[in-house]
mmCIF file with all atom_site columns, C-alpha atoms in Angstrom:
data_model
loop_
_atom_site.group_PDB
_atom_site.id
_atom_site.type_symbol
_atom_site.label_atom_id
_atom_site.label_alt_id
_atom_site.label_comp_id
_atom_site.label_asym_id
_atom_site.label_entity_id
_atom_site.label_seq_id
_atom_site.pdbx_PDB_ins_code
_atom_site.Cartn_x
_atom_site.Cartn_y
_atom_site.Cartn_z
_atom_site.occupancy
_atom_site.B_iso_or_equiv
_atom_site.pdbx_formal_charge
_atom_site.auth_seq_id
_atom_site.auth_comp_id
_atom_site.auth_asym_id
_atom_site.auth_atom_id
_atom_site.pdbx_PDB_model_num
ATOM 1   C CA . UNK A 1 1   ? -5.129  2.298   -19.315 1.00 83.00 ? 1   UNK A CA 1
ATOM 2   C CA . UNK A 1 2   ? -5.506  -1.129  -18.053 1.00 91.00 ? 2   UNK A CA 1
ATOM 3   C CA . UNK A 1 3   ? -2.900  -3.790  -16.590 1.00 97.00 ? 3   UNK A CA 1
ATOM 4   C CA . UNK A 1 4   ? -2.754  -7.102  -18.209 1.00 97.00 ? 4   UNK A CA 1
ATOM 5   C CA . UNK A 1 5   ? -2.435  -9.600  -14.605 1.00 97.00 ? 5   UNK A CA 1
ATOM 6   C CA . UNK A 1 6   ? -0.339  -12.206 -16.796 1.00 97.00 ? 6   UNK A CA 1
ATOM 7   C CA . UNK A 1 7   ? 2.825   -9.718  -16.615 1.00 98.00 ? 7   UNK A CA 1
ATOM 8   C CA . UNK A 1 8   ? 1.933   -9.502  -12.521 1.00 98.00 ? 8   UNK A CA 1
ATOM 9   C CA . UNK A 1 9   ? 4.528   -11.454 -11.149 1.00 98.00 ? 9   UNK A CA 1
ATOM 10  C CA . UNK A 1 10  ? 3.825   -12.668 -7.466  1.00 98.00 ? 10  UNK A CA 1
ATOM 11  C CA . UNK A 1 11  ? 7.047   -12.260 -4.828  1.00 96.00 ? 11  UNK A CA 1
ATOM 12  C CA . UNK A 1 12  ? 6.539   -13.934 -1.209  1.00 95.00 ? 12  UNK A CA 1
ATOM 13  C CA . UNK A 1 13  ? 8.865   -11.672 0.941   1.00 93.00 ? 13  UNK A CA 1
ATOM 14  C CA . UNK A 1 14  ? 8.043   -13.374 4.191   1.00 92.00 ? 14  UNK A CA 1
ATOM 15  C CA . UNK A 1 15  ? 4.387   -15.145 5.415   1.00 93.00 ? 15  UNK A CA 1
ATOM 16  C CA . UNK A 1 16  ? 3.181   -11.609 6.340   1.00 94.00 ? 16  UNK A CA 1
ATOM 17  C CA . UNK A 1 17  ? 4.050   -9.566  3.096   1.00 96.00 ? 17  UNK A CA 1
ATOM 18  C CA . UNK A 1 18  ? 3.766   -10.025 -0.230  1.00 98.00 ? 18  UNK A CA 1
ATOM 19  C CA . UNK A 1 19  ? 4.757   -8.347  -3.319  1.00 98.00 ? 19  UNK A CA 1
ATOM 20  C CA . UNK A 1 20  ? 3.275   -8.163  -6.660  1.00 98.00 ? 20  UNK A CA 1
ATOM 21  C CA . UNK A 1 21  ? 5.600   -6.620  -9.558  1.00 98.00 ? 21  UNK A CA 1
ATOM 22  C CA . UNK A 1 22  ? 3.462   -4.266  -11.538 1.00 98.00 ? 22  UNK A CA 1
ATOM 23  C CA . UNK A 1 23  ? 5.675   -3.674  -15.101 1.00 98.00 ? 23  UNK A CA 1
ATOM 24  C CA . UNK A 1 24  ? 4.773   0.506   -15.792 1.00 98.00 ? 24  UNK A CA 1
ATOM 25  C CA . UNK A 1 25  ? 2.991   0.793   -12.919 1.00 98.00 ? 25  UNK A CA 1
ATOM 26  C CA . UNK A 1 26  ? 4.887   3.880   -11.494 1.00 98.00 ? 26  UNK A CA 1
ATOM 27  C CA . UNK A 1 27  ? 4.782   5.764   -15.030 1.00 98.00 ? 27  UNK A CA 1
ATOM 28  C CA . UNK A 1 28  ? 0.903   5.331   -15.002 1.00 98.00 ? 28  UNK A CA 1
ATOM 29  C CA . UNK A 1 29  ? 0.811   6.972   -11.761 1.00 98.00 ? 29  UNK A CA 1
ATOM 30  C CA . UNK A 1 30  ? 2.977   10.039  -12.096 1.00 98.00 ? 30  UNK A CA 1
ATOM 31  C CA . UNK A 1 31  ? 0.273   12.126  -14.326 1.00 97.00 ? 31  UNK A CA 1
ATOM 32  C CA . UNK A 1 32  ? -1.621  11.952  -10.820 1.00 97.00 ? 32  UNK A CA 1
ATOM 33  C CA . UNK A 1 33  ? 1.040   13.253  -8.446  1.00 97.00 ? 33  UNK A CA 1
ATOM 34  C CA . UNK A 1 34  ? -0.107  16.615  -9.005  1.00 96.00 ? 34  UNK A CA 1
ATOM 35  C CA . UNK A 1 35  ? -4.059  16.498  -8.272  1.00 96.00 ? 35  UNK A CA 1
ATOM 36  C CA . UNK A 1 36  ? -2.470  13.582  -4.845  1.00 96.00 ? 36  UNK A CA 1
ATOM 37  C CA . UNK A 1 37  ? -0.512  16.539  -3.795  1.00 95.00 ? 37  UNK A CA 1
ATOM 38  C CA . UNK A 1 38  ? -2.707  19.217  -3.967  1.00 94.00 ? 38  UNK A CA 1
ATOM 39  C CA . UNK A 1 39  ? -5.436  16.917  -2.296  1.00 94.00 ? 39  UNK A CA 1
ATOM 40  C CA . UNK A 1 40  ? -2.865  15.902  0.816   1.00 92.00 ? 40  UNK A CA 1
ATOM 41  C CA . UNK A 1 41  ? -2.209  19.479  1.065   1.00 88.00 ? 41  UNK A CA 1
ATOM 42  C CA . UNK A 1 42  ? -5.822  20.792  1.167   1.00 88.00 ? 42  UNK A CA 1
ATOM 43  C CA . UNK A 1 43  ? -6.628  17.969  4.261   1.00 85.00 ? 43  UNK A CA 1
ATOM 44  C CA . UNK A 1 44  ? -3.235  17.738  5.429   1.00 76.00 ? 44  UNK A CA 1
ATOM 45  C CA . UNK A 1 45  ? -3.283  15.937  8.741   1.00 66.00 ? 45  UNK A CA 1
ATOM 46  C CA . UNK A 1 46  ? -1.275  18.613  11.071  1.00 68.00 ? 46  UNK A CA 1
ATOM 47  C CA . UNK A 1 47  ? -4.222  21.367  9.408   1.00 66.00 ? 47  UNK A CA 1
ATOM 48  C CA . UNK A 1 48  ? -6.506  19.787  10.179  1.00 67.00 ? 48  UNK A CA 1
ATOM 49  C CA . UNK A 1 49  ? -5.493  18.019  13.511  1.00 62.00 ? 49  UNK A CA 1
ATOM 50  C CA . UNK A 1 50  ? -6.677  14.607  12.137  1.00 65.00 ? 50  UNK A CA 1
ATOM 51  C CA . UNK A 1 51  ? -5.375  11.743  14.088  1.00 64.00 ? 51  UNK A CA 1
ATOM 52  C CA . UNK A 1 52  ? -5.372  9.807   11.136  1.00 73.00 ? 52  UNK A CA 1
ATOM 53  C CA . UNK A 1 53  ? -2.556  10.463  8.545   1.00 81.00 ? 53  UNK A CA 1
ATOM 54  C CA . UNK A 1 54  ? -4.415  8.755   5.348   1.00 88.00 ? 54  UNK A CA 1
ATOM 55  C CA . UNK A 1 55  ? -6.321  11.483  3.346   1.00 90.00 ? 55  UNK A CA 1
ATOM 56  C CA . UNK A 1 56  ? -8.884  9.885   1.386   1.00 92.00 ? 56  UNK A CA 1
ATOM 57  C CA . UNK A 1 57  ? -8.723  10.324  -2.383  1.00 95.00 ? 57  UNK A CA 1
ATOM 58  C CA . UNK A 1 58  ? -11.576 9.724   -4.857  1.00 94.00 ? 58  UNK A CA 1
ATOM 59  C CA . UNK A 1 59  ? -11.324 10.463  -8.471  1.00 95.00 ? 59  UNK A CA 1
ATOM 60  C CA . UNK A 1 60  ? -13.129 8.164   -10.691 1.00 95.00 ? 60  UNK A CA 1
ATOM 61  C CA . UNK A 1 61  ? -10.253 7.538   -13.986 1.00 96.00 ? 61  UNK A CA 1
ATOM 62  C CA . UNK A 1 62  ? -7.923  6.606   -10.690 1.00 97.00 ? 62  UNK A CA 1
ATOM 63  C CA . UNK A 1 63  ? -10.714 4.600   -8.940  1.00 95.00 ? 63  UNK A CA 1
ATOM 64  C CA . UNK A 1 64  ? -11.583 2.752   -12.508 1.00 95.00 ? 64  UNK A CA 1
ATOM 65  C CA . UNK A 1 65  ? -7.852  1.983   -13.332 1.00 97.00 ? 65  UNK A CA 1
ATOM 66  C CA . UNK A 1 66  ? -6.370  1.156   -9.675  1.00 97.00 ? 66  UNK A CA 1
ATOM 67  C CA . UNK A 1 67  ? -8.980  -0.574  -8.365  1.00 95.00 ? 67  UNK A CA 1
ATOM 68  C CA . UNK A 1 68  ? -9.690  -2.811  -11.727 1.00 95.00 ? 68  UNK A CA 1
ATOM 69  C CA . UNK A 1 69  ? -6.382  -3.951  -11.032 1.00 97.00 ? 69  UNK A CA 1
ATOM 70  C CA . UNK A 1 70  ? -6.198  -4.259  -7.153  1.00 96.00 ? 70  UNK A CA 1
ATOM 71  C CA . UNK A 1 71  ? -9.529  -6.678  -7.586  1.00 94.00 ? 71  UNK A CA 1
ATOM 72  C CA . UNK A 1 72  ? -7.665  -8.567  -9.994  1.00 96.00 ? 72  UNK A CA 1
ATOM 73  C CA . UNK A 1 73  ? -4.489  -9.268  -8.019  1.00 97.00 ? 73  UNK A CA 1
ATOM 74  C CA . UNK A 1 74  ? -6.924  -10.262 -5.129  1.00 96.00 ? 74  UNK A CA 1
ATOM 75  C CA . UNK A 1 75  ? -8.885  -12.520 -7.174  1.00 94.00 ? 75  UNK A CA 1
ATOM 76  C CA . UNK A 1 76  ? -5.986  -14.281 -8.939  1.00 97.00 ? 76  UNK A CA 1
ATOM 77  C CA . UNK A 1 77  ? -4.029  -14.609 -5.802  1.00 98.00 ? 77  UNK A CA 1
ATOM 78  C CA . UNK A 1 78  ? -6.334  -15.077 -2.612  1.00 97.00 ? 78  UNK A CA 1
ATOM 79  C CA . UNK A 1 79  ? -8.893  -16.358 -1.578  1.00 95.00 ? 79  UNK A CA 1
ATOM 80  C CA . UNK A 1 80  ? -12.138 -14.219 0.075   1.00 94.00 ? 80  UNK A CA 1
ATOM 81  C CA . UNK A 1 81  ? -15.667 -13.715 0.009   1.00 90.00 ? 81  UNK A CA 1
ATOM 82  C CA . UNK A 1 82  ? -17.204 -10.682 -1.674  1.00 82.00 ? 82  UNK A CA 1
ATOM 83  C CA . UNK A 1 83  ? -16.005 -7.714  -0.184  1.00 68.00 ? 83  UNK A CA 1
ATOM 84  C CA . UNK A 1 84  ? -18.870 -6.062  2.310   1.00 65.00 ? 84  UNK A CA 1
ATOM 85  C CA . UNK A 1 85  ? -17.336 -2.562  2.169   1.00 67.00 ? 85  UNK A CA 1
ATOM 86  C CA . UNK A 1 86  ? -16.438 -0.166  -0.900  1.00 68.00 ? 86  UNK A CA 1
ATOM 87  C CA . UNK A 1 87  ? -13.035 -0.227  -1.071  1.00 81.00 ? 87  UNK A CA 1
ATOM 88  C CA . UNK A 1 88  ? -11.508 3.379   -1.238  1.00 87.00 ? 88  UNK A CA 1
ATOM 89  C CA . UNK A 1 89  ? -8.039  4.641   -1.716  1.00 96.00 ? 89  UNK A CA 1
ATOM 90  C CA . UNK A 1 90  ? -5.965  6.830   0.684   1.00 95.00 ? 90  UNK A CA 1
ATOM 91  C CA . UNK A 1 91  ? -3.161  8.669   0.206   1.00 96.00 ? 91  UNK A CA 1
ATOM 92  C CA . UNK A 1 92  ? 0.023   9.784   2.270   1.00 95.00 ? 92  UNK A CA 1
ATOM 93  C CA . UNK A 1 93  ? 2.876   12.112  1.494   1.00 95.00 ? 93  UNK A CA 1
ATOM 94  C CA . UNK A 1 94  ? 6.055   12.492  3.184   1.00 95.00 ? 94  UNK A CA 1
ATOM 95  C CA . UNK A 1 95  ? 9.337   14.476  2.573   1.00 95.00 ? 95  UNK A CA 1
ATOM 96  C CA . UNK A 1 96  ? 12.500  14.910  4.514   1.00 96.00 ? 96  UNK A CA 1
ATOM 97  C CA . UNK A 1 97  ? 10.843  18.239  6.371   1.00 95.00 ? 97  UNK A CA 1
ATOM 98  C CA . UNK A 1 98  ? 7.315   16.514  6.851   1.00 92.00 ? 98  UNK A CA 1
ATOM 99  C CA . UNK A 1 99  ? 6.148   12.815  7.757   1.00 92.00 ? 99  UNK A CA 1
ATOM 100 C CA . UNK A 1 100 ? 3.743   11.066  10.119  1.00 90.00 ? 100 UNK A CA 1
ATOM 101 C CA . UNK A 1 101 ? 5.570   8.168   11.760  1.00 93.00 ? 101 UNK A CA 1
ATOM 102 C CA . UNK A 1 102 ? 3.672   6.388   13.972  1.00 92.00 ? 102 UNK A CA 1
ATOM 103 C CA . UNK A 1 103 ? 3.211   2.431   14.017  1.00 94.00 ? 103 UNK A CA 1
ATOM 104 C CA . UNK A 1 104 ? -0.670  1.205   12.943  1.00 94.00 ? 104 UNK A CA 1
ATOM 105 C CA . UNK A 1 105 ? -2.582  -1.065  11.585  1.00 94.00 ? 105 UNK A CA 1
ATOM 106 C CA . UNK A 1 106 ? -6.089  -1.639  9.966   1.00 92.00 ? 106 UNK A CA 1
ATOM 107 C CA . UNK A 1 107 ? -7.512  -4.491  11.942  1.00 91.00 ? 107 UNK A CA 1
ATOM 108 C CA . UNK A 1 108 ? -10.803 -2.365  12.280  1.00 90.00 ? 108 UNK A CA 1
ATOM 109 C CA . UNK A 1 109 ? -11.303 -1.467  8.349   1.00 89.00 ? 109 UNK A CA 1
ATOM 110 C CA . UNK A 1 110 ? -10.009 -4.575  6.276   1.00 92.00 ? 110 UNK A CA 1
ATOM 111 C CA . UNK A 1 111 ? -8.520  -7.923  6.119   1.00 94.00 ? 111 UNK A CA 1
ATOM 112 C CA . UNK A 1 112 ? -6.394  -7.253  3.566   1.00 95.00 ? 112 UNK A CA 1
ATOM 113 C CA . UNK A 1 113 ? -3.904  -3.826  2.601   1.00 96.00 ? 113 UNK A CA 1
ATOM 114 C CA . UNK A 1 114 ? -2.063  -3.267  -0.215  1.00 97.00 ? 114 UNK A CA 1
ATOM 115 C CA . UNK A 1 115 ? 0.450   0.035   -0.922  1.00 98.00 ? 115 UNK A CA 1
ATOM 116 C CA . UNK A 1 116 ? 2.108   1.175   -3.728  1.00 98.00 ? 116 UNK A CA 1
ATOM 117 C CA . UNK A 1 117 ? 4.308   4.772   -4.463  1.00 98.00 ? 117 UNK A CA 1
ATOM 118 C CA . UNK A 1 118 ? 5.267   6.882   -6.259  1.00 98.00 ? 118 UNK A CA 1
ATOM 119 C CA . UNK A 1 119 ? 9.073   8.703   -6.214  1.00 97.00 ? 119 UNK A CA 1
ATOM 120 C CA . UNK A 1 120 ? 10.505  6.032   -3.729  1.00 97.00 ? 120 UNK A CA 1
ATOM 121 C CA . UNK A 1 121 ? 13.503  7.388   -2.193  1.00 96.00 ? 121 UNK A CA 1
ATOM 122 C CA . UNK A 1 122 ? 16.508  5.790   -3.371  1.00 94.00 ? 122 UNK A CA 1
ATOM 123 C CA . UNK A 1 123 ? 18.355  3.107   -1.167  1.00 89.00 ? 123 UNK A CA 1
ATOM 124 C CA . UNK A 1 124 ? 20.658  5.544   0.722   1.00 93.00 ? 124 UNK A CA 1
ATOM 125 C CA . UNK A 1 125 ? 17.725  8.047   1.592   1.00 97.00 ? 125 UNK A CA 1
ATOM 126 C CA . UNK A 1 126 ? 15.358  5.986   4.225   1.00 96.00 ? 126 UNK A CA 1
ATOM 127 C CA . UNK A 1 127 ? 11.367  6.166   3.425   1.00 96.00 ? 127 UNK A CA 1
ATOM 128 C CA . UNK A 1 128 ? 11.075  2.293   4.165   1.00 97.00 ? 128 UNK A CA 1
ATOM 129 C CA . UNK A 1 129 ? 7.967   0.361   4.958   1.00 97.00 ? 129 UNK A CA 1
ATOM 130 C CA . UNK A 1 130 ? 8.954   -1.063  8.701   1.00 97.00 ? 130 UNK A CA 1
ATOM 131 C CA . UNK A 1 131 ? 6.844   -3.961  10.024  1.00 96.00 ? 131 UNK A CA 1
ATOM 132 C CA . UNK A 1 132 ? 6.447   -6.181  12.225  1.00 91.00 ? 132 UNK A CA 1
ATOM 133 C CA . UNK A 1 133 ? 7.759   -9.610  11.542  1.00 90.00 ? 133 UNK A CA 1
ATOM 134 C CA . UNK A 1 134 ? 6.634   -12.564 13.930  1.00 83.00 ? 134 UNK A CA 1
ATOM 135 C CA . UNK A 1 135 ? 9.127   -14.688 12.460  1.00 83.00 ? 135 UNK A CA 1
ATOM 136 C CA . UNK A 1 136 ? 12.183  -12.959 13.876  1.00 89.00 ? 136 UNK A CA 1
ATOM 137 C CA . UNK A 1 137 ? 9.852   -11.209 16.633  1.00 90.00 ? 137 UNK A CA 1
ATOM 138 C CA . UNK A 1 138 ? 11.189  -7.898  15.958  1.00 94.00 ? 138 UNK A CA 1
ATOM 139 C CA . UNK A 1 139 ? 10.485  -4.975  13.249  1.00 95.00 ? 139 UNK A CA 1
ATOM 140 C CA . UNK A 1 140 ? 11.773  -5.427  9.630   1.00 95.00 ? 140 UNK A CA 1
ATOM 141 C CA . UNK A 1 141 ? 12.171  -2.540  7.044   1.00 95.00 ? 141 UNK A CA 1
ATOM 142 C CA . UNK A 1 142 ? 11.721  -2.775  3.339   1.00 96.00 ? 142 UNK A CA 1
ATOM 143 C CA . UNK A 1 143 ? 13.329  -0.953  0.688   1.00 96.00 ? 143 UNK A CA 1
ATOM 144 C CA . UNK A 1 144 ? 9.953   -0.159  -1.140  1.00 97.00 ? 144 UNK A CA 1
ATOM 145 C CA . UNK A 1 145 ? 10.386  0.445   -5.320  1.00 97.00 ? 145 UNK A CA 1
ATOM 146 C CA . UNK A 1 146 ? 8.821   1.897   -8.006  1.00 97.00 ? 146 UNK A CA 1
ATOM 147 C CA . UNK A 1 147 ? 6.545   -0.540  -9.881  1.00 98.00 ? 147 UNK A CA 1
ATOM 148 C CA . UNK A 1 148 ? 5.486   -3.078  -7.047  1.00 98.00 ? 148 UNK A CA 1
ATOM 149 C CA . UNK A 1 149 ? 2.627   -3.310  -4.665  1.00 98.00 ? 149 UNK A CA 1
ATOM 150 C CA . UNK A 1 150 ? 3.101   -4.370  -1.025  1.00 98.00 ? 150 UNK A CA 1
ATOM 151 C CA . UNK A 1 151 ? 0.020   -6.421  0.133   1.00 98.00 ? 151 UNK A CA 1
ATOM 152 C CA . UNK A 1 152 ? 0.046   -7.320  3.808   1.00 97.00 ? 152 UNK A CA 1
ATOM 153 C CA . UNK A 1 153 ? -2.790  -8.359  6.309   1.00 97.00 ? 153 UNK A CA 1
ATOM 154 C CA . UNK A 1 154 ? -5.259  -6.119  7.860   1.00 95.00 ? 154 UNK A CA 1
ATOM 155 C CA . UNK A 1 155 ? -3.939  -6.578  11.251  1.00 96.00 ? 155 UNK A CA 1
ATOM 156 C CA . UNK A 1 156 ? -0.014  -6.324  10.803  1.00 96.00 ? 156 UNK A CA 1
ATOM 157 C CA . UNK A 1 157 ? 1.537   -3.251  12.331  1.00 96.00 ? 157 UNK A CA 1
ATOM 158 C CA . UNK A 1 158 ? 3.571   -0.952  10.056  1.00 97.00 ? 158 UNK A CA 1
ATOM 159 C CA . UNK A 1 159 ? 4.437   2.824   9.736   1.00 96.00 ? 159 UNK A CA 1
ATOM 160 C CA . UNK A 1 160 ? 6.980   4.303   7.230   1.00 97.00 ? 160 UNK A CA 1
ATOM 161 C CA . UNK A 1 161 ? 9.915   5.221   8.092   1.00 97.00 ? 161 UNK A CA 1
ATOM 162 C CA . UNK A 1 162 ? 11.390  9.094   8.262   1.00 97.00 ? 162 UNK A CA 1
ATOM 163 C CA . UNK A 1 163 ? 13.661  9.726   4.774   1.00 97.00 ? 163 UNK A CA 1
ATOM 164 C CA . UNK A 1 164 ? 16.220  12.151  3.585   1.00 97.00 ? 164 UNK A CA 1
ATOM 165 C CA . UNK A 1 165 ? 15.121  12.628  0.431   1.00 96.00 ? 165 UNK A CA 1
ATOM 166 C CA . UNK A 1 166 ? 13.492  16.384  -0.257  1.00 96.00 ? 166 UNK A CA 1
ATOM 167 C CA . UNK A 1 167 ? 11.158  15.009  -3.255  1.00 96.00 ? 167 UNK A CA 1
ATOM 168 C CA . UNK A 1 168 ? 8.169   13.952  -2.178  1.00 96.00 ? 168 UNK A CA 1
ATOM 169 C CA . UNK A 1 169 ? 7.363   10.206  -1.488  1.00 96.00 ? 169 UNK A CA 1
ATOM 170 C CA . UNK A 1 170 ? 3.703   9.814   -2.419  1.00 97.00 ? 170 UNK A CA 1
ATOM 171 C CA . UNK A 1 171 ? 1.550   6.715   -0.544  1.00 97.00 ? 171 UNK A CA 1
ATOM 172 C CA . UNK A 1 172 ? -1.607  5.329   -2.137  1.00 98.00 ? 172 UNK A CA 1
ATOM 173 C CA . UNK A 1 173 ? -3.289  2.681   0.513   1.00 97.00 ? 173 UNK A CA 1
ATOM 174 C CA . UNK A 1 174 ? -6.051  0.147   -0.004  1.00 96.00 ? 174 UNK A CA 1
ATOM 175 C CA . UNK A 1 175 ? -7.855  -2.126  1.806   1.00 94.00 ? 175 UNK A CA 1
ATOM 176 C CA . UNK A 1 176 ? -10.068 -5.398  1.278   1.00 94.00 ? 176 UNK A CA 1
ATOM 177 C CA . UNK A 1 177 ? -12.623 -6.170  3.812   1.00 92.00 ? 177 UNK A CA 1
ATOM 178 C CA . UNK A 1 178 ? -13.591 -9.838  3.534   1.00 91.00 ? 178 UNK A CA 1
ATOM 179 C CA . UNK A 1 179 ? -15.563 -12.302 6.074   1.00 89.00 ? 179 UNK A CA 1
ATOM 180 C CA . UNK A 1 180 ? -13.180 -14.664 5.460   1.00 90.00 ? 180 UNK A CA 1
ATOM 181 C CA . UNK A 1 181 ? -9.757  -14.205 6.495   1.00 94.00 ? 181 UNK A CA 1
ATOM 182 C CA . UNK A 1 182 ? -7.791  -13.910 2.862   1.00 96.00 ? 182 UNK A CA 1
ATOM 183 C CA . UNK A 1 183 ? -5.996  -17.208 2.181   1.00 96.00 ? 183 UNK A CA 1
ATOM 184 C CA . UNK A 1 184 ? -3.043  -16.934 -0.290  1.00 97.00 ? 184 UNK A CA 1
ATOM 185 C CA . UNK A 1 185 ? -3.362  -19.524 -3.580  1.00 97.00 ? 185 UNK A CA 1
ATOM 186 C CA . UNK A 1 186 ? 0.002   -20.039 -4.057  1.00 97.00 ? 186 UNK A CA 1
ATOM 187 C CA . UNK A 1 187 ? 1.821   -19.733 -0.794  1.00 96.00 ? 187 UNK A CA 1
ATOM 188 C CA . UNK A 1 188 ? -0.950  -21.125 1.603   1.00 96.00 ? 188 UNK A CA 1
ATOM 189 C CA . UNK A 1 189 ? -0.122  -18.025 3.892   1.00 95.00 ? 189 UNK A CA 1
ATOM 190 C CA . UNK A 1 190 ? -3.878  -17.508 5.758   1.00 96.00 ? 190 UNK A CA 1
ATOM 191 C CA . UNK A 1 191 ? -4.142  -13.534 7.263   1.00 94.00 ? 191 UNK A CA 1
#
């Protein structure tokens, strides 16, 4: 499979995130729920008393597809240097029974993050993507949905919210490290 990047369509939601509308991204990701799952399962965080709740996830038809595109939506809509570290993808799975909640942020790993899901809750069930919006000065949750990508900078603080919803709500996270700090074509927006 491979995205075409002229049906990418580019949504500012505030100076600090940005979302990129992926049309059938969510379909190409279900056949890999199963192989996420069992993966998150085998290094589950509270198993193995890792501090960190991101389980790294390598498989190379994911890595090939995901990251062709990922690179591409970089590319076309920042601008960086080279990156100096392999990007790798981590995932995260929560539930209604299970989740890690705590507030981060990747200042120490990349300069730029981008998530993406799949099974979203629906509106009424929580699972949000809460940050931290200098704007206002306070924390701001967003309704994420099936078929974008949420890029955001390196150094914002975020955590996802708890959620009601007993299917699980599967995370895939990836970072850009750059020397430069990413500057945004279109918006002007420097992270």
């Amino acid at each position: 499979m491979k995205f075409n990047l002229d049906t990418v369509t580019f949504h500012k939601f505030n100076d600090y995130l940005h979302t990129y509308y992926v049309p059938g991204l969510h379909d190409s990701l279900i056949p890999y729920k199963g192989k996420v799952m069992e993966v998150f399962e085998e290094s589950h965080p509270r198993k193995t008393k890792s501090p960190d709740a991101n389980i790294s996830f390598i498989d190379n038809e994911f890595n090939d597809i995901y990251q062709t595109l990922l690179y591409g939506i970089v590319n076309k809509y920042y601008i960086v240097d080279n990156t100096w570290e392999g990007c790798a993808f981590a995932i995260y799975s929560q539930n209604n029974e299970d989740s890690i909640n705590d507030l981060h942020c990747h200042i120490n790993n990349h300069s730029l993050v981008c998530t993406f899901y799949i099974d979203p809750p629906n509106s009424n069930e929580g699972g949000e993507l809460e940050i931290w919006d200098n704007e206002i000065q306070k924390f701001k949750s967003i309704k994420i949905s099936k078929d974008y990508i949420y890029f955001f900078p390196g150094w914002l603080l975020h955590r996802p919210l708890p959620q009601t919803s007993t299917i699980p709500r599967v995370c895939f996270n990836w970072g850009y490290r750059s020397s430069l700090k990413p500057l945004h074509r279109l918006t002007g927006n420097i992270w």
